[in-house]
Amino acid sequence: MDPEAEQERAEAAAVPAKPIDLDRRAIQILRENEWGDYTLPTKGLYPYQWNWDSMFVALGFSEIDLDRAWTEVESLFQGQWANGMAAHIVFRRDDPSYFPGPSIWKSTHSVPTSGCSQPPVAATVVRDLYEKDPEAGLERLQTLFPKLMSWHRWFHTNRVVSGGAAIAVTHPWESGRDNSPDWDKALANVDPTGIAPYQRKDTSHVDPTMRPTSFEYDRYLKLVEYGAACGWDHTHITREGPFAVADPGITFILMRADRDLRYLAEVLKKHSAVREIEGWLFHAREAARYLWNDELGAYTARDLRTGIKADGVSSVSFLSYYAGLTSSRRDAKLQRTLDRILESSPYGIPSFDPEHPKFDSKRYWRGPSWAIVNYLIARGLAEFGFERKANMIRLMTREAIALSGFSEYFDPMTGAGYGGQHFTWTAAIWLAWASPRAESAAEA
Ligand code: GLC
C-alpha cells in the first residue's frame, strides 16, 4: 500500500468512534451476549451468568427494554440458595471452556452455582427499574422483594465476624475484584498444599499479563476446595476458614443497597422489613470506622483474622458516598486522596493507587480502570454535591470507551482496552451513564 494511503488509514483508525455509533454498538453487544433470560459477561472467557455483571446489564437493558431488564434480575435469583445467598456464578450447564466449573465448586443447590456471592448491587438496580415505571414494575418488585431481603440477611448474618459490622469476603472472587492487592497479605497466609492438579482456561482467552498469577490461582482453588469440603457452611467459613477480609467494596455496596431496600419496603408497606433493615443500617458508621485508614486518607480493606489494614488505596475506597456516608473530617482527607489519584489518571479511577509499588496498569484489579466502578463512584459523588468530579469521571470513562471500544477494563493512563472484548457490562454502563445520550437524558 502506498505510504500516504497507509498513513490515512492509520489516522482514521485512531479517530475515536462517534457516540451515536457507540450507542448502536453497545445495544448490539447486549443482544449478542443474551442467552435466553440472562446475559453472558462476554462469550468465550465467561460463558455463564455472573451476579453483579447481570445487574449492571439490567441497568443497560432498562434504557432500551425495561421488561428484559426485569427478566435479567429475576433469572439471577434462580441461583439463590435456601440460606439466602445469591451465588456469584449461576452455571446451569457445564461449558468446558471455563475453569473452575460446577464439578469443582460442588454446590448442592438445585441449579448448579458457585459457592460464594458477589457485590449486592441488585436492590439498588431493582429500585432504579421500579422508579422508571412503578406501575409496570410493582408486581415484579413484590416477587423479588423477599428474595432481596433474604440475600441481605445472609450477608448481615453469615459474612460478619462476631461483634463486627464490616462485611467479610471469604474468597477474593466474592469481592468482584479478584486479584486486588487488598487480598495479598491474607492470601499469602493460605497454604495451597494438596490442591488437585488443574489447568487454567482464562489465560487461553486473554494475555496472561492481564490476568491473576498462578501463585494467586493456586490459593483461589484452595479456598474453593476448602468450601466444598465443609459443604459450603458459610458461617463456619467466615468464622474459621483460611481467608476472611473486610471489604470496603461489598460493605459500601450493601449499605447502599440496604437503603434502597428500605425504600422499597416502605413502598410495599412491609413494616417489619423496614425495622429489620434499620437494624442493619444502625451499624453502618461502626463498619465505616473499622475500615477507615487515617494514614492513607481512605477506607481500605482489613484482614479480619489479624486486624491488619491494607497498605494501599483501591478504587472502592471512594464508595463511601455511594453508601450514603459522610463524615466531615474523614471526607476532607478522602477528597484530597481522590484529587491526587484523579490528577494522575486521565481514563478513570485506577483500581489501585498509581503511586503504590504494586500498581500495574494492565493487570486486572491491580491498576486498570473499570467502567462499572467509575459509575458507582461518580453516582455517589454526584449525590453528595461533587458534581464536577462526578462529571469528570464520566468523561474519562467515555473517552476510554471511545478510544478503545467496549473492553473489560482500561489502562487508566493511556485508555488502552484490555481483557475480554465486546464486554457486556461496559456496554451497559455506556448506555445507562457514560454516553452523551444518557447524560442529556439525566439532565432533562
Ligand atoms: C471477573 C471479575 C468479576 C466479574 C467477572 C465476570 O472475575 O473480577 O468482577 O464479575 O469477571 O465479568
Tab-separated table of C-alpha atoms and ligand atoms in Angstrom:
chain	number	residue	atom	x	y	z
A	1	MET	CA	0.000	0.000	0.000
A	2	ASP	CA	1.339	3.467	-0.788
A	3	PRO	CA	2.637	5.234	2.327
A	4	GLU	CA	0.183	8.120	2.043
A	5	ALA	CA	-2.863	5.827	1.955
A	6	GLU	CA	-1.399	3.825	4.796
A	7	GLN	CA	-0.939	6.990	6.852
A	8	GLU	CA	-4.558	7.994	6.137
A	9	ARG	CA	-5.817	4.604	7.260
A	10	ALA	CA	-3.801	4.767	10.448
A	11	GLU	CA	-5.170	8.225	11.190
A	12	ALA	CA	-8.753	7.142	10.535
A	13	ALA	CA	-8.310	4.178	12.859
A	14	ALA	CA	-7.008	6.500	15.569
A	15	VAL	CA	-10.093	8.735	15.450
A	16	PRO	CA	-12.294	7.755	18.381
A	17	ALA	CA	-15.679	6.270	17.453
A	18	LYS	CA	-18.687	8.633	17.365
A	19	PRO	CA	-21.089	8.424	20.334
A	20	ILE	CA	-24.052	7.563	18.123
A	21	ASP	CA	-22.184	4.585	16.654
A	22	LEU	CA	-21.187	3.555	20.143
A	23	ASP	CA	-24.835	3.648	21.274
A	24	ARG	CA	-25.669	1.285	18.439
A	25	ARG	CA	-22.721	-0.984	19.096
A	26	ALA	CA	-23.490	-1.128	22.838
A	27	ILE	CA	-27.034	-2.308	22.125
A	28	GLN	CA	-25.671	-4.909	19.731
A	29	ILE	CA	-23.278	-6.223	22.387
A	30	LEU	CA	-26.089	-6.621	24.901
A	31	ARG	CA	-28.155	-8.501	22.352
A	32	GLU	CA	-25.254	-10.653	21.115
A	33	ASN	CA	-24.395	-11.774	24.636
A	34	GLU	CA	-28.006	-12.553	25.583
A	35	TRP	CA	-28.509	-16.186	26.456
A	36	GLY	CA	-32.245	-16.682	26.892
A	37	ASP	CA	-33.304	-14.820	30.017
A	38	TYR	CA	-29.798	-13.920	31.177
A	39	THR	CA	-26.705	-12.379	29.596
A	40	LEU	CA	-23.084	-13.533	29.449
A	41	PRO	CA	-20.348	-11.077	30.506
A	42	THR	CA	-18.639	-11.924	27.201
A	43	LYS	CA	-18.536	-15.024	25.045
A	44	GLY	CA	-15.552	-17.361	25.487
A	45	LEU	CA	-13.954	-16.004	28.645
A	46	TYR	CA	-17.128	-16.002	30.790
A	47	PRO	CA	-19.788	-18.414	29.458
A	48	TYR	CA	-22.277	-18.255	32.380
A	49	GLN	CA	-24.342	-15.753	34.378
A	50	TRP	CA	-22.324	-13.608	36.802
A	51	ASN	CA	-24.127	-11.899	39.640
A	52	TRP	CA	-23.150	-8.225	39.556
A	53	ASP	CA	-22.487	-8.281	35.812
A	54	SER	CA	-26.110	-9.214	35.300
A	55	MET	CA	-27.322	-6.359	37.469
A	56	PHE	CA	-25.338	-3.762	35.514
A	57	VAL	CA	-26.634	-5.413	32.360
A	58	ALA	CA	-30.177	-4.934	33.667
A	59	LEU	CA	-29.420	-1.214	34.008
A	60	GLY	CA	-28.238	-1.164	30.400
A	61	PHE	CA	-31.321	-3.044	29.211
A	62	SER	CA	-33.544	-0.644	31.134
A	63	GLU	CA	-32.556	2.022	28.585
A	64	ILE	CA	-33.964	0.027	25.679
A	65	ASP	CA	-36.215	-2.734	27.011
A	66	LEU	CA	-37.470	-2.445	30.593
A	67	ASP	CA	-39.235	-5.793	30.525
A	68	ARG	CA	-35.992	-7.549	29.539
A	69	ALA	CA	-34.198	-5.697	32.340
A	70	TRP	CA	-36.555	-7.163	34.974
A	71	THR	CA	-36.121	-10.623	33.448
A	72	GLU	CA	-32.348	-10.349	33.856
A	73	VAL	CA	-32.748	-9.680	37.594
A	74	GLU	CA	-35.316	-12.448	38.017
A	75	SER	CA	-33.104	-15.033	36.340
A	76	LEU	CA	-30.233	-14.270	38.731
A	77	PHE	CA	-32.362	-15.444	41.656
A	78	GLN	CA	-32.655	-18.926	40.154
A	79	GLY	CA	-29.198	-19.206	41.698
A	80	GLN	CA	-30.357	-18.222	45.200
A	81	TRP	CA	-29.667	-20.822	47.881
A	82	ALA	CA	-32.073	-21.851	50.635
A	83	ASN	CA	-29.886	-19.909	53.123
A	84	GLY	CA	-30.460	-16.698	51.134
A	85	MET	CA	-27.162	-16.380	49.262
A	86	ALA	CA	-27.441	-15.273	45.627
A	87	ALA	CA	-24.483	-17.054	44.054
A	88	HIS	CA	-21.690	-15.307	42.205
A	89	ILE	CA	-21.970	-17.584	39.150
A	90	VAL	CA	-25.079	-19.422	38.027
A	91	PHE	CA	-23.763	-22.233	35.833
A	92	ARG	CA	-26.921	-24.062	34.736
A	93	ARG	CA	-24.800	-26.163	32.346
A	94	ASP	CA	-21.190	-27.284	32.035
A	95	ASP	CA	-19.055	-25.437	29.488
A	96	PRO	CA	-15.583	-26.956	29.053
A	97	SER	CA	-14.116	-23.599	28.016
A	98	TYR	CA	-14.370	-22.306	31.623
A	99	PHE	CA	-12.468	-23.301	34.748
A	100	PRO	CA	-13.386	-23.862	37.592
A	101	GLY	CA	-16.823	-25.104	36.572
A	102	PRO	CA	-19.671	-26.725	38.525
A	103	SER	CA	-17.856	-30.020	39.174
A	104	ILE	CA	-15.149	-28.179	41.130
A	105	TRP	CA	-17.499	-25.977	43.167
A	106	LYS	CA	-19.737	-28.917	44.106
A	107	SER	CA	-22.682	-26.807	45.258
A	108	THR	CA	-25.816	-28.745	46.138
A	109	HIS	CA	-28.294	-26.049	45.095
A	110	SER	CA	-30.895	-27.288	42.589
A	111	VAL	CA	-29.348	-25.149	39.829
A	112	PRO	CA	-25.524	-25.571	39.745
A	113	THR	CA	-23.773	-22.447	41.066
A	114	SER	CA	-20.508	-21.346	42.634
A	115	GLY	CA	-20.301	-21.383	46.448
A	116	CYS	CA	-19.816	-17.687	47.235
A	117	SER	CA	-21.609	-14.444	46.418
A	118	GLN	CA	-20.702	-11.113	44.761
A	119	PRO	CA	-21.269	-7.390	45.454
A	120	PRO	CA	-25.019	-6.927	46.025
A	121	VAL	CA	-25.925	-4.154	43.604
A	122	ALA	CA	-29.292	-5.848	42.898
A	123	ALA	CA	-31.567	-3.946	45.324
A	124	THR	CA	-30.306	-0.609	44.010
A	125	VAL	CA	-30.892	-1.720	40.430
A	126	VAL	CA	-34.362	-3.023	41.321
A	127	ARG	CA	-35.213	0.368	42.786
A	128	ASP	CA	-33.953	2.035	39.581
A	129	LEU	CA	-36.085	-0.255	37.413
A	130	TYR	CA	-39.120	0.237	39.630
A	131	GLU	CA	-38.789	4.024	39.538
A	132	LYS	CA	-38.615	4.010	35.745
A	133	ASP	CA	-42.179	2.697	35.620
A	134	PRO	CA	-43.730	1.958	39.025
A	135	GLU	CA	-46.968	0.664	37.618
A	136	ALA	CA	-45.331	-1.874	35.321
A	137	GLY	CA	-42.815	-2.862	37.994
A	138	LEU	CA	-44.957	-3.299	41.099
A	139	GLU	CA	-45.818	-6.968	40.691
A	140	ARG	CA	-42.261	-7.902	39.787
A	141	LEU	CA	-40.986	-5.929	42.765
A	142	GLN	CA	-43.381	-7.801	45.064
A	143	THR	CA	-41.942	-11.131	43.930
A	144	LEU	CA	-38.324	-10.016	44.141
A	145	PHE	CA	-38.556	-8.216	47.470
A	146	PRO	CA	-38.441	-11.275	49.800
A	147	LYS	CA	-35.545	-12.690	47.779
A	148	LEU	CA	-33.564	-9.475	48.196
A	149	MET	CA	-34.365	-9.419	51.914
A	150	SER	CA	-33.087	-12.923	52.475
A	151	TRP	CA	-29.919	-12.267	50.474
A	152	HIS	CA	-29.131	-9.123	52.508
A	153	ARG	CA	-29.922	-11.017	55.715
A	154	TRP	CA	-27.460	-13.699	54.614
A	155	PHE	CA	-24.707	-11.054	54.320
A	156	HIS	CA	-25.529	-9.494	57.682
A	157	THR	CA	-25.516	-12.830	59.492
A	158	ASN	CA	-23.125	-15.047	57.527
A	159	ARG	CA	-20.484	-12.559	56.465
A	160	VAL	CA	-19.691	-10.738	59.698
A	161	VAL	CA	-17.398	-11.984	62.421
A	162	SER	CA	-18.602	-11.721	65.990
A	163	GLY	CA	-19.104	-8.185	67.151
A	164	GLY	CA	-18.135	-6.714	63.785
A	165	ALA	CA	-20.183	-4.787	61.269
A	166	ALA	CA	-17.975	-4.625	58.157
A	167	ILE	CA	-18.752	-7.315	55.598
A	168	ALA	CA	-16.198	-10.056	55.020
A	169	VAL	CA	-15.261	-11.717	51.794
A	170	THR	CA	-14.095	-15.293	52.232
A	171	HIS	CA	-12.834	-15.630	48.686
A	172	PRO	CA	-11.296	-12.832	46.579
A	173	TRP	CA	-13.800	-13.770	43.837
A	174	GLU	CA	-16.630	-12.780	46.170
A	175	SER	CA	-15.393	-9.173	46.158
A	176	GLY	CA	-15.624	-8.993	42.356
A	177	ARG	CA	-12.050	-7.620	42.471
A	178	ASP	CA	-10.268	-10.912	42.135
A	179	ASN	CA	-6.567	-10.062	42.290
A	180	SER	CA	-6.663	-6.701	44.068
A	181	PRO	CA	-3.579	-6.090	46.256
A	182	ASP	CA	-6.200	-5.712	49.027
A	183	TRP	CA	-6.078	-9.501	49.395
A	184	ASP	CA	-2.339	-10.077	49.028
A	185	LYS	CA	-1.369	-10.463	52.671
A	186	ALA	CA	-4.339	-12.590	53.667
A	187	LEU	CA	-3.970	-14.732	50.550
A	188	ALA	CA	-0.289	-15.330	51.280
A	189	ASN	CA	-1.415	-16.950	54.553
A	190	VAL	CA	-3.463	-19.541	52.658
A	191	ASP	CA	-1.452	-22.733	52.231
A	192	PRO	CA	-2.281	-24.283	48.850
A	193	THR	CA	-0.589	-27.619	49.590
A	194	GLY	CA	-2.558	-30.605	48.362
A	195	ILE	CA	-4.811	-28.909	45.794
A	196	ALA	CA	-5.853	-31.117	42.906
A	197	PRO	CA	-3.864	-30.573	39.686
A	198	TYR	CA	-5.701	-28.173	37.365
A	199	GLN	CA	-5.420	-26.314	34.120
A	200	ARG	CA	-6.464	-22.675	33.812
A	201	LYS	CA	-8.612	-21.650	30.873
A	202	ASP	CA	-8.660	-17.868	31.316
A	203	THR	CA	-5.107	-17.422	30.023
A	204	SER	CA	-6.007	-19.154	26.763
A	205	HIS	CA	-8.598	-16.406	26.112
A	206	VAL	CA	-6.644	-13.378	27.367
A	207	ASP	CA	-2.961	-12.317	27.541
A	208	PRO	CA	-1.618	-13.767	30.859
A	209	THR	CA	-0.026	-10.394	31.774
A	210	MET	CA	-3.587	-9.027	32.125
A	211	ARG	CA	-4.728	-11.836	34.460
A	212	PRO	CA	-4.020	-13.052	38.016
A	213	THR	CA	-0.782	-15.010	38.570
A	214	SER	CA	-0.554	-18.755	39.247
A	215	PHE	CA	0.535	-18.012	42.848
A	216	GLU	CA	-2.898	-16.404	43.294
A	217	TYR	CA	-4.770	-19.052	41.330
A	218	ASP	CA	-3.438	-21.902	43.495
A	219	ARG	CA	-4.814	-20.134	46.536
A	220	TYR	CA	-8.154	-19.318	44.863
A	221	LEU	CA	-8.560	-23.036	44.230
A	222	LYS	CA	-7.556	-23.958	47.746
A	223	LEU	CA	-10.349	-21.742	49.046
A	224	VAL	CA	-12.853	-23.385	46.697
A	225	GLU	CA	-11.721	-26.860	47.809
A	226	TYR	CA	-11.979	-25.789	51.462
A	227	GLY	CA	-15.535	-24.512	50.972
A	228	ALA	CA	-16.643	-27.607	49.073
A	229	ALA	CA	-15.082	-29.891	51.718
A	230	CYS	CA	-17.121	-28.285	54.510
A	231	GLY	CA	-20.316	-28.456	52.434
A	232	TRP	CA	-20.346	-24.672	51.945
A	233	ASP	CA	-21.130	-23.997	55.581
A	234	HIS	CA	-20.902	-20.211	55.206
A	235	THR	CA	-20.960	-19.351	58.900
A	236	HIS	CA	-18.101	-21.732	59.543
A	237	ILE	CA	-16.128	-20.463	56.544
A	238	THR	CA	-16.443	-16.842	57.705
A	239	ARG	CA	-15.546	-17.605	61.330
A	240	GLU	CA	-12.911	-20.308	60.905
A	241	GLY	CA	-11.892	-20.507	57.238
A	242	PRO	CA	-8.450	-19.672	55.856
A	243	PHE	CA	-9.428	-16.258	54.446
A	244	ALA	CA	-11.737	-13.521	55.759
A	245	VAL	CA	-11.096	-9.892	54.845
A	246	ALA	CA	-13.412	-6.940	55.496
A	247	ASP	CA	-14.072	-5.415	52.086
A	248	PRO	CA	-14.953	-1.727	51.672
A	249	GLY	CA	-16.432	-2.638	48.260
A	250	ILE	CA	-19.078	-5.061	49.494
A	251	THR	CA	-19.598	-3.204	52.766
A	252	PHE	CA	-20.428	0.077	50.995
A	253	ILE	CA	-22.392	-1.505	48.158
A	254	LEU	CA	-24.516	-3.443	50.656
A	255	MET	CA	-25.046	-0.322	52.782
A	256	ARG	CA	-26.369	1.499	49.742
A	257	ALA	CA	-28.465	-1.486	48.748
A	258	ASP	CA	-29.890	-1.654	52.303
A	259	ARG	CA	-31.051	1.953	51.974
A	260	ASP	CA	-32.697	1.217	48.637
A	261	LEU	CA	-34.258	-1.925	50.050
A	262	ARG	CA	-35.666	0.095	52.951
A	263	TYR	CA	-37.226	2.465	50.431
A	264	LEU	CA	-38.774	-0.490	48.574
A	265	ALA	CA	-40.035	-1.964	51.867
A	266	GLU	CA	-41.774	1.356	52.525
A	267	VAL	CA	-43.339	1.309	49.052
A	268	LEU	CA	-44.677	-2.185	49.772
A	269	LYS	CA	-45.663	-1.209	53.338
A	270	LYS	CA	-43.597	-4.044	54.808
A	271	HIS	CA	-43.159	-2.535	58.252
A	272	SER	CA	-41.294	-5.360	59.930
A	273	ALA	CA	-38.852	-5.471	56.997
A	274	VAL	CA	-38.264	-1.712	57.428
A	275	ARG	CA	-37.393	-2.310	61.078
A	276	GLU	CA	-35.079	-5.201	60.246
A	277	ILE	CA	-33.224	-3.131	57.623
A	278	GLU	CA	-32.910	-0.242	60.065
A	279	GLY	CA	-31.248	-2.678	62.439
A	280	TRP	CA	-28.637	-3.413	59.750
A	281	LEU	CA	-28.122	0.252	58.941
A	282	PHE	CA	-27.686	1.055	62.609
A	283	HIS	CA	-24.191	-0.491	62.326
A	284	ALA	CA	-23.169	1.451	59.218
A	285	ARG	CA	-20.996	4.029	60.979
A	286	GLU	CA	-19.269	1.366	63.024
A	287	ALA	CA	-18.394	-0.563	59.837
A	288	ALA	CA	-17.006	2.615	58.251
A	289	ARG	CA	-14.923	3.344	61.351
A	290	TYR	CA	-13.414	-0.126	61.179
A	291	LEU	CA	-12.395	0.394	57.549
A	292	TRP	CA	-11.077	3.935	57.839
A	293	ASN	CA	-7.320	4.152	57.332
A	294	ASP	CA	-6.215	7.538	58.611
A	295	GLU	CA	-2.658	7.124	57.453
A	296	LEU	CA	-3.735	6.652	53.834
A	297	GLY	CA	-6.687	9.021	53.995
A	298	ALA	CA	-9.115	6.422	52.626
A	299	TYR	CA	-11.265	3.422	53.517
A	300	THR	CA	-9.222	0.275	52.981
A	301	ALA	CA	-9.652	-3.478	53.317
A	302	ARG	CA	-8.742	-5.099	56.624
A	303	ASP	CA	-7.829	-8.680	57.423
A	304	LEU	CA	-10.378	-9.947	59.945
A	305	ARG	CA	-8.044	-12.614	61.268
A	306	THR	CA	-5.101	-10.320	62.023
A	307	GLY	CA	-6.737	-6.858	62.106
A	308	ILE	CA	-4.066	-5.661	59.635
A	309	LYS	CA	-5.151	-2.889	57.250
A	310	ALA	CA	-4.361	-2.941	53.535
A	311	ASP	CA	-1.391	-0.731	52.702
A	312	GLY	CA	-2.833	0.872	49.572
A	313	VAL	CA	-5.851	2.772	48.282
A	314	SER	CA	-8.141	0.945	45.880
A	315	SER	CA	-10.998	2.317	43.770
A	316	VAL	CA	-13.665	1.047	46.161
A	317	SER	CA	-12.128	3.247	48.875
A	318	PHE	CA	-14.263	6.026	47.347
A	319	LEU	CA	-17.618	4.243	47.562
A	320	SER	CA	-18.495	5.744	50.946
A	321	TYR	CA	-20.564	8.440	49.187
A	322	TYR	CA	-22.414	5.809	47.201
A	323	ALA	CA	-23.093	4.109	50.549
A	324	GLY	CA	-24.677	7.330	51.806
A	325	LEU	CA	-21.997	8.081	54.401
A	326	THR	CA	-20.361	11.351	55.295
A	327	SER	CA	-18.002	12.424	57.976
A	328	SER	CA	-16.536	15.888	57.577
A	329	ARG	CA	-13.116	15.097	58.984
A	330	ARG	CA	-12.630	11.888	57.001
A	331	ASP	CA	-14.169	13.302	53.836
A	332	ALA	CA	-11.730	16.208	53.747
A	333	LYS	CA	-8.891	13.686	53.635
A	334	LEU	CA	-10.695	11.357	51.268
A	335	GLN	CA	-11.235	14.188	48.793
A	336	ARG	CA	-7.538	15.035	48.841
A	337	THR	CA	-6.689	11.396	48.136
A	338	LEU	CA	-9.236	11.330	45.308
A	339	ASP	CA	-7.843	14.546	43.780
A	340	ARG	CA	-4.331	13.180	43.835
A	341	ILE	CA	-5.417	9.978	42.090
A	342	LEU	CA	-7.631	11.762	39.548
A	343	GLU	CA	-4.766	14.024	38.557
A	344	SER	CA	-2.587	11.129	37.537
A	345	SER	CA	-5.212	9.016	35.758
A	346	PRO	CA	-6.910	10.552	32.711
A	347	TYR	CA	-9.003	7.448	31.899
A	348	GLY	CA	-10.919	6.794	35.102
A	349	ILE	CA	-10.258	5.760	38.678
A	350	PRO	CA	-7.497	3.161	38.777
A	351	SER	CA	-8.374	0.014	40.706
A	352	PHE	CA	-5.225	0.555	42.766
A	353	ASP	CA	-3.213	3.632	43.716
A	354	PRO	CA	-0.837	4.542	40.835
A	355	GLU	CA	1.750	5.722	43.361
A	356	HIS	CA	1.867	2.351	45.106
A	357	PRO	CA	4.674	-0.058	44.103
A	358	LYS	CA	2.088	-2.782	43.431
A	359	PHE	CA	0.243	-0.699	40.839
A	360	ASP	CA	0.164	-2.442	37.455
A	361	SER	CA	-1.761	-0.563	34.769
A	362	LYS	CA	-2.511	-3.764	32.831
A	363	ARG	CA	-3.211	-6.432	35.381
A	364	TYR	CA	-6.902	-6.690	36.074
A	365	TRP	CA	-7.722	-5.270	39.549
A	366	ARG	CA	-4.179	-4.093	40.304
A	367	GLY	CA	-4.415	-0.848	38.342
A	368	PRO	CA	-6.821	-0.783	35.385
A	369	SER	CA	-9.900	1.411	35.431
A	370	TRP	CA	-13.302	-0.335	35.231
A	371	ALA	CA	-16.408	1.383	33.843
A	372	ILE	CA	-18.730	-0.146	36.457
A	373	VAL	CA	-16.689	1.105	39.419
A	374	ASN	CA	-16.294	4.545	37.837
A	375	TYR	CA	-20.058	4.667	37.549
A	376	LEU	CA	-20.685	3.703	41.195
A	377	ILE	CA	-18.134	6.204	42.499
A	378	ALA	CA	-19.470	9.022	40.326
A	379	ARG	CA	-23.046	8.277	41.291
A	380	GLY	CA	-22.183	8.629	44.962
A	381	LEU	CA	-20.136	11.790	44.409
A	382	ALA	CA	-22.946	13.437	42.438
A	383	GLU	CA	-25.434	12.621	45.184
A	384	PHE	CA	-23.244	14.442	47.676
A	385	GLY	CA	-22.841	17.528	45.503
A	386	PHE	CA	-19.442	16.736	43.974
A	387	GLU	CA	-20.938	17.174	40.505
A	388	ARG	CA	-17.777	18.434	38.875
A	389	LYS	CA	-15.744	15.406	39.897
A	390	ALA	CA	-18.584	13.039	39.030
A	391	ASN	CA	-18.779	14.530	35.541
A	392	MET	CA	-15.049	14.344	35.130
A	393	ILE	CA	-15.142	10.609	35.900
A	394	ARG	CA	-17.972	10.164	33.430
A	395	LEU	CA	-15.982	11.964	30.707
A	396	MET	CA	-12.886	9.901	31.445
A	397	THR	CA	-14.894	6.686	31.092
A	398	ARG	CA	-16.488	7.966	27.890
A	399	GLU	CA	-13.103	8.768	26.413
A	400	ALA	CA	-11.647	5.369	27.282
A	401	ILE	CA	-14.598	3.652	25.577
A	402	ALA	CA	-14.485	5.981	22.558
A	403	LEU	CA	-10.788	5.253	22.174
A	404	SER	CA	-10.706	1.505	22.773
A	405	GLY	CA	-14.254	0.162	22.466
A	406	PHE	CA	-16.169	-1.944	24.980
A	407	SER	CA	-13.225	-3.630	26.663
A	408	GLU	CA	-13.430	-5.401	30.005
A	409	TYR	CA	-11.117	-2.776	31.587
A	410	PHE	CA	-8.812	0.069	30.592
A	411	ASP	CA	-5.332	1.355	31.209
A	412	PRO	CA	-6.017	4.399	33.423
A	413	MET	CA	-3.038	6.262	31.958
A	414	THR	CA	-3.397	5.592	28.216
A	415	GLY	CA	-7.017	4.444	27.802
A	416	ALA	CA	-5.868	1.228	26.065
A	417	GLY	CA	-8.518	-1.508	26.334
A	418	TYR	CA	-7.559	-4.795	27.981
A	419	GLY	CA	-9.013	-8.185	28.940
A	420	GLY	CA	-12.113	-9.543	27.201
A	421	GLN	CA	-13.639	-7.542	24.353
A	422	HIS	CA	-17.316	-6.803	23.487
A	423	PHE	CA	-17.874	-6.762	27.209
A	424	THR	CA	-21.487	-6.585	28.289
A	425	TRP	CA	-21.178	-4.538	31.468
A	426	THR	CA	-19.019	-1.918	29.754
A	427	ALA	CA	-21.674	-1.641	27.029
A	428	ALA	CA	-24.411	-1.467	29.685
A	429	ILE	CA	-22.663	1.317	31.612
A	430	TRP	CA	-22.211	3.205	28.371
A	431	LEU	CA	-25.950	3.061	27.697
A	432	ALA	CA	-27.033	3.850	31.249
A	433	TRP	CA	-24.484	6.507	32.143
A	434	ALA	CA	-21.356	7.189	30.066
A	435	SER	CA	-22.867	8.057	26.685
A	436	PRO	CA	-23.753	11.682	25.872
A	437	ARG	CA	-27.327	10.494	25.300
A	438	ALA	CA	-27.564	9.102	28.851
A	439	GLU	CA	-26.115	12.334	30.207
A	440	SER	CA	-28.667	14.537	28.455
A	441	ALA	CA	-31.500	12.206	29.460
A	442	ALA	CA	-30.425	12.533	33.101
A	443	GLU	CA	-30.329	16.332	32.815
A	444	ALA	CA	-33.750	16.577	31.109
B	1	GLC	C1	-14.020	-11.319	36.804
B	1	GLC	C2	-14.225	-10.037	37.589
B	1	GLC	C3	-15.587	-10.050	38.234
B	1	GLC	C4	-16.649	-10.250	37.162
B	1	GLC	C5	-16.365	-11.492	36.300
B	1	GLC	C6	-17.257	-11.573	35.071
B	1	GLC	O1	-13.987	-12.430	37.612
B	1	GLC	O2	-13.224	-9.859	38.531
B	1	GLC	O3	-15.824	-8.856	38.935
B	1	GLC	O4	-17.902	-10.364	37.737
B	1	GLC	O5	-15.030	-11.449	35.832
B	1	GLC	O6	-17.183	-10.416	34.309
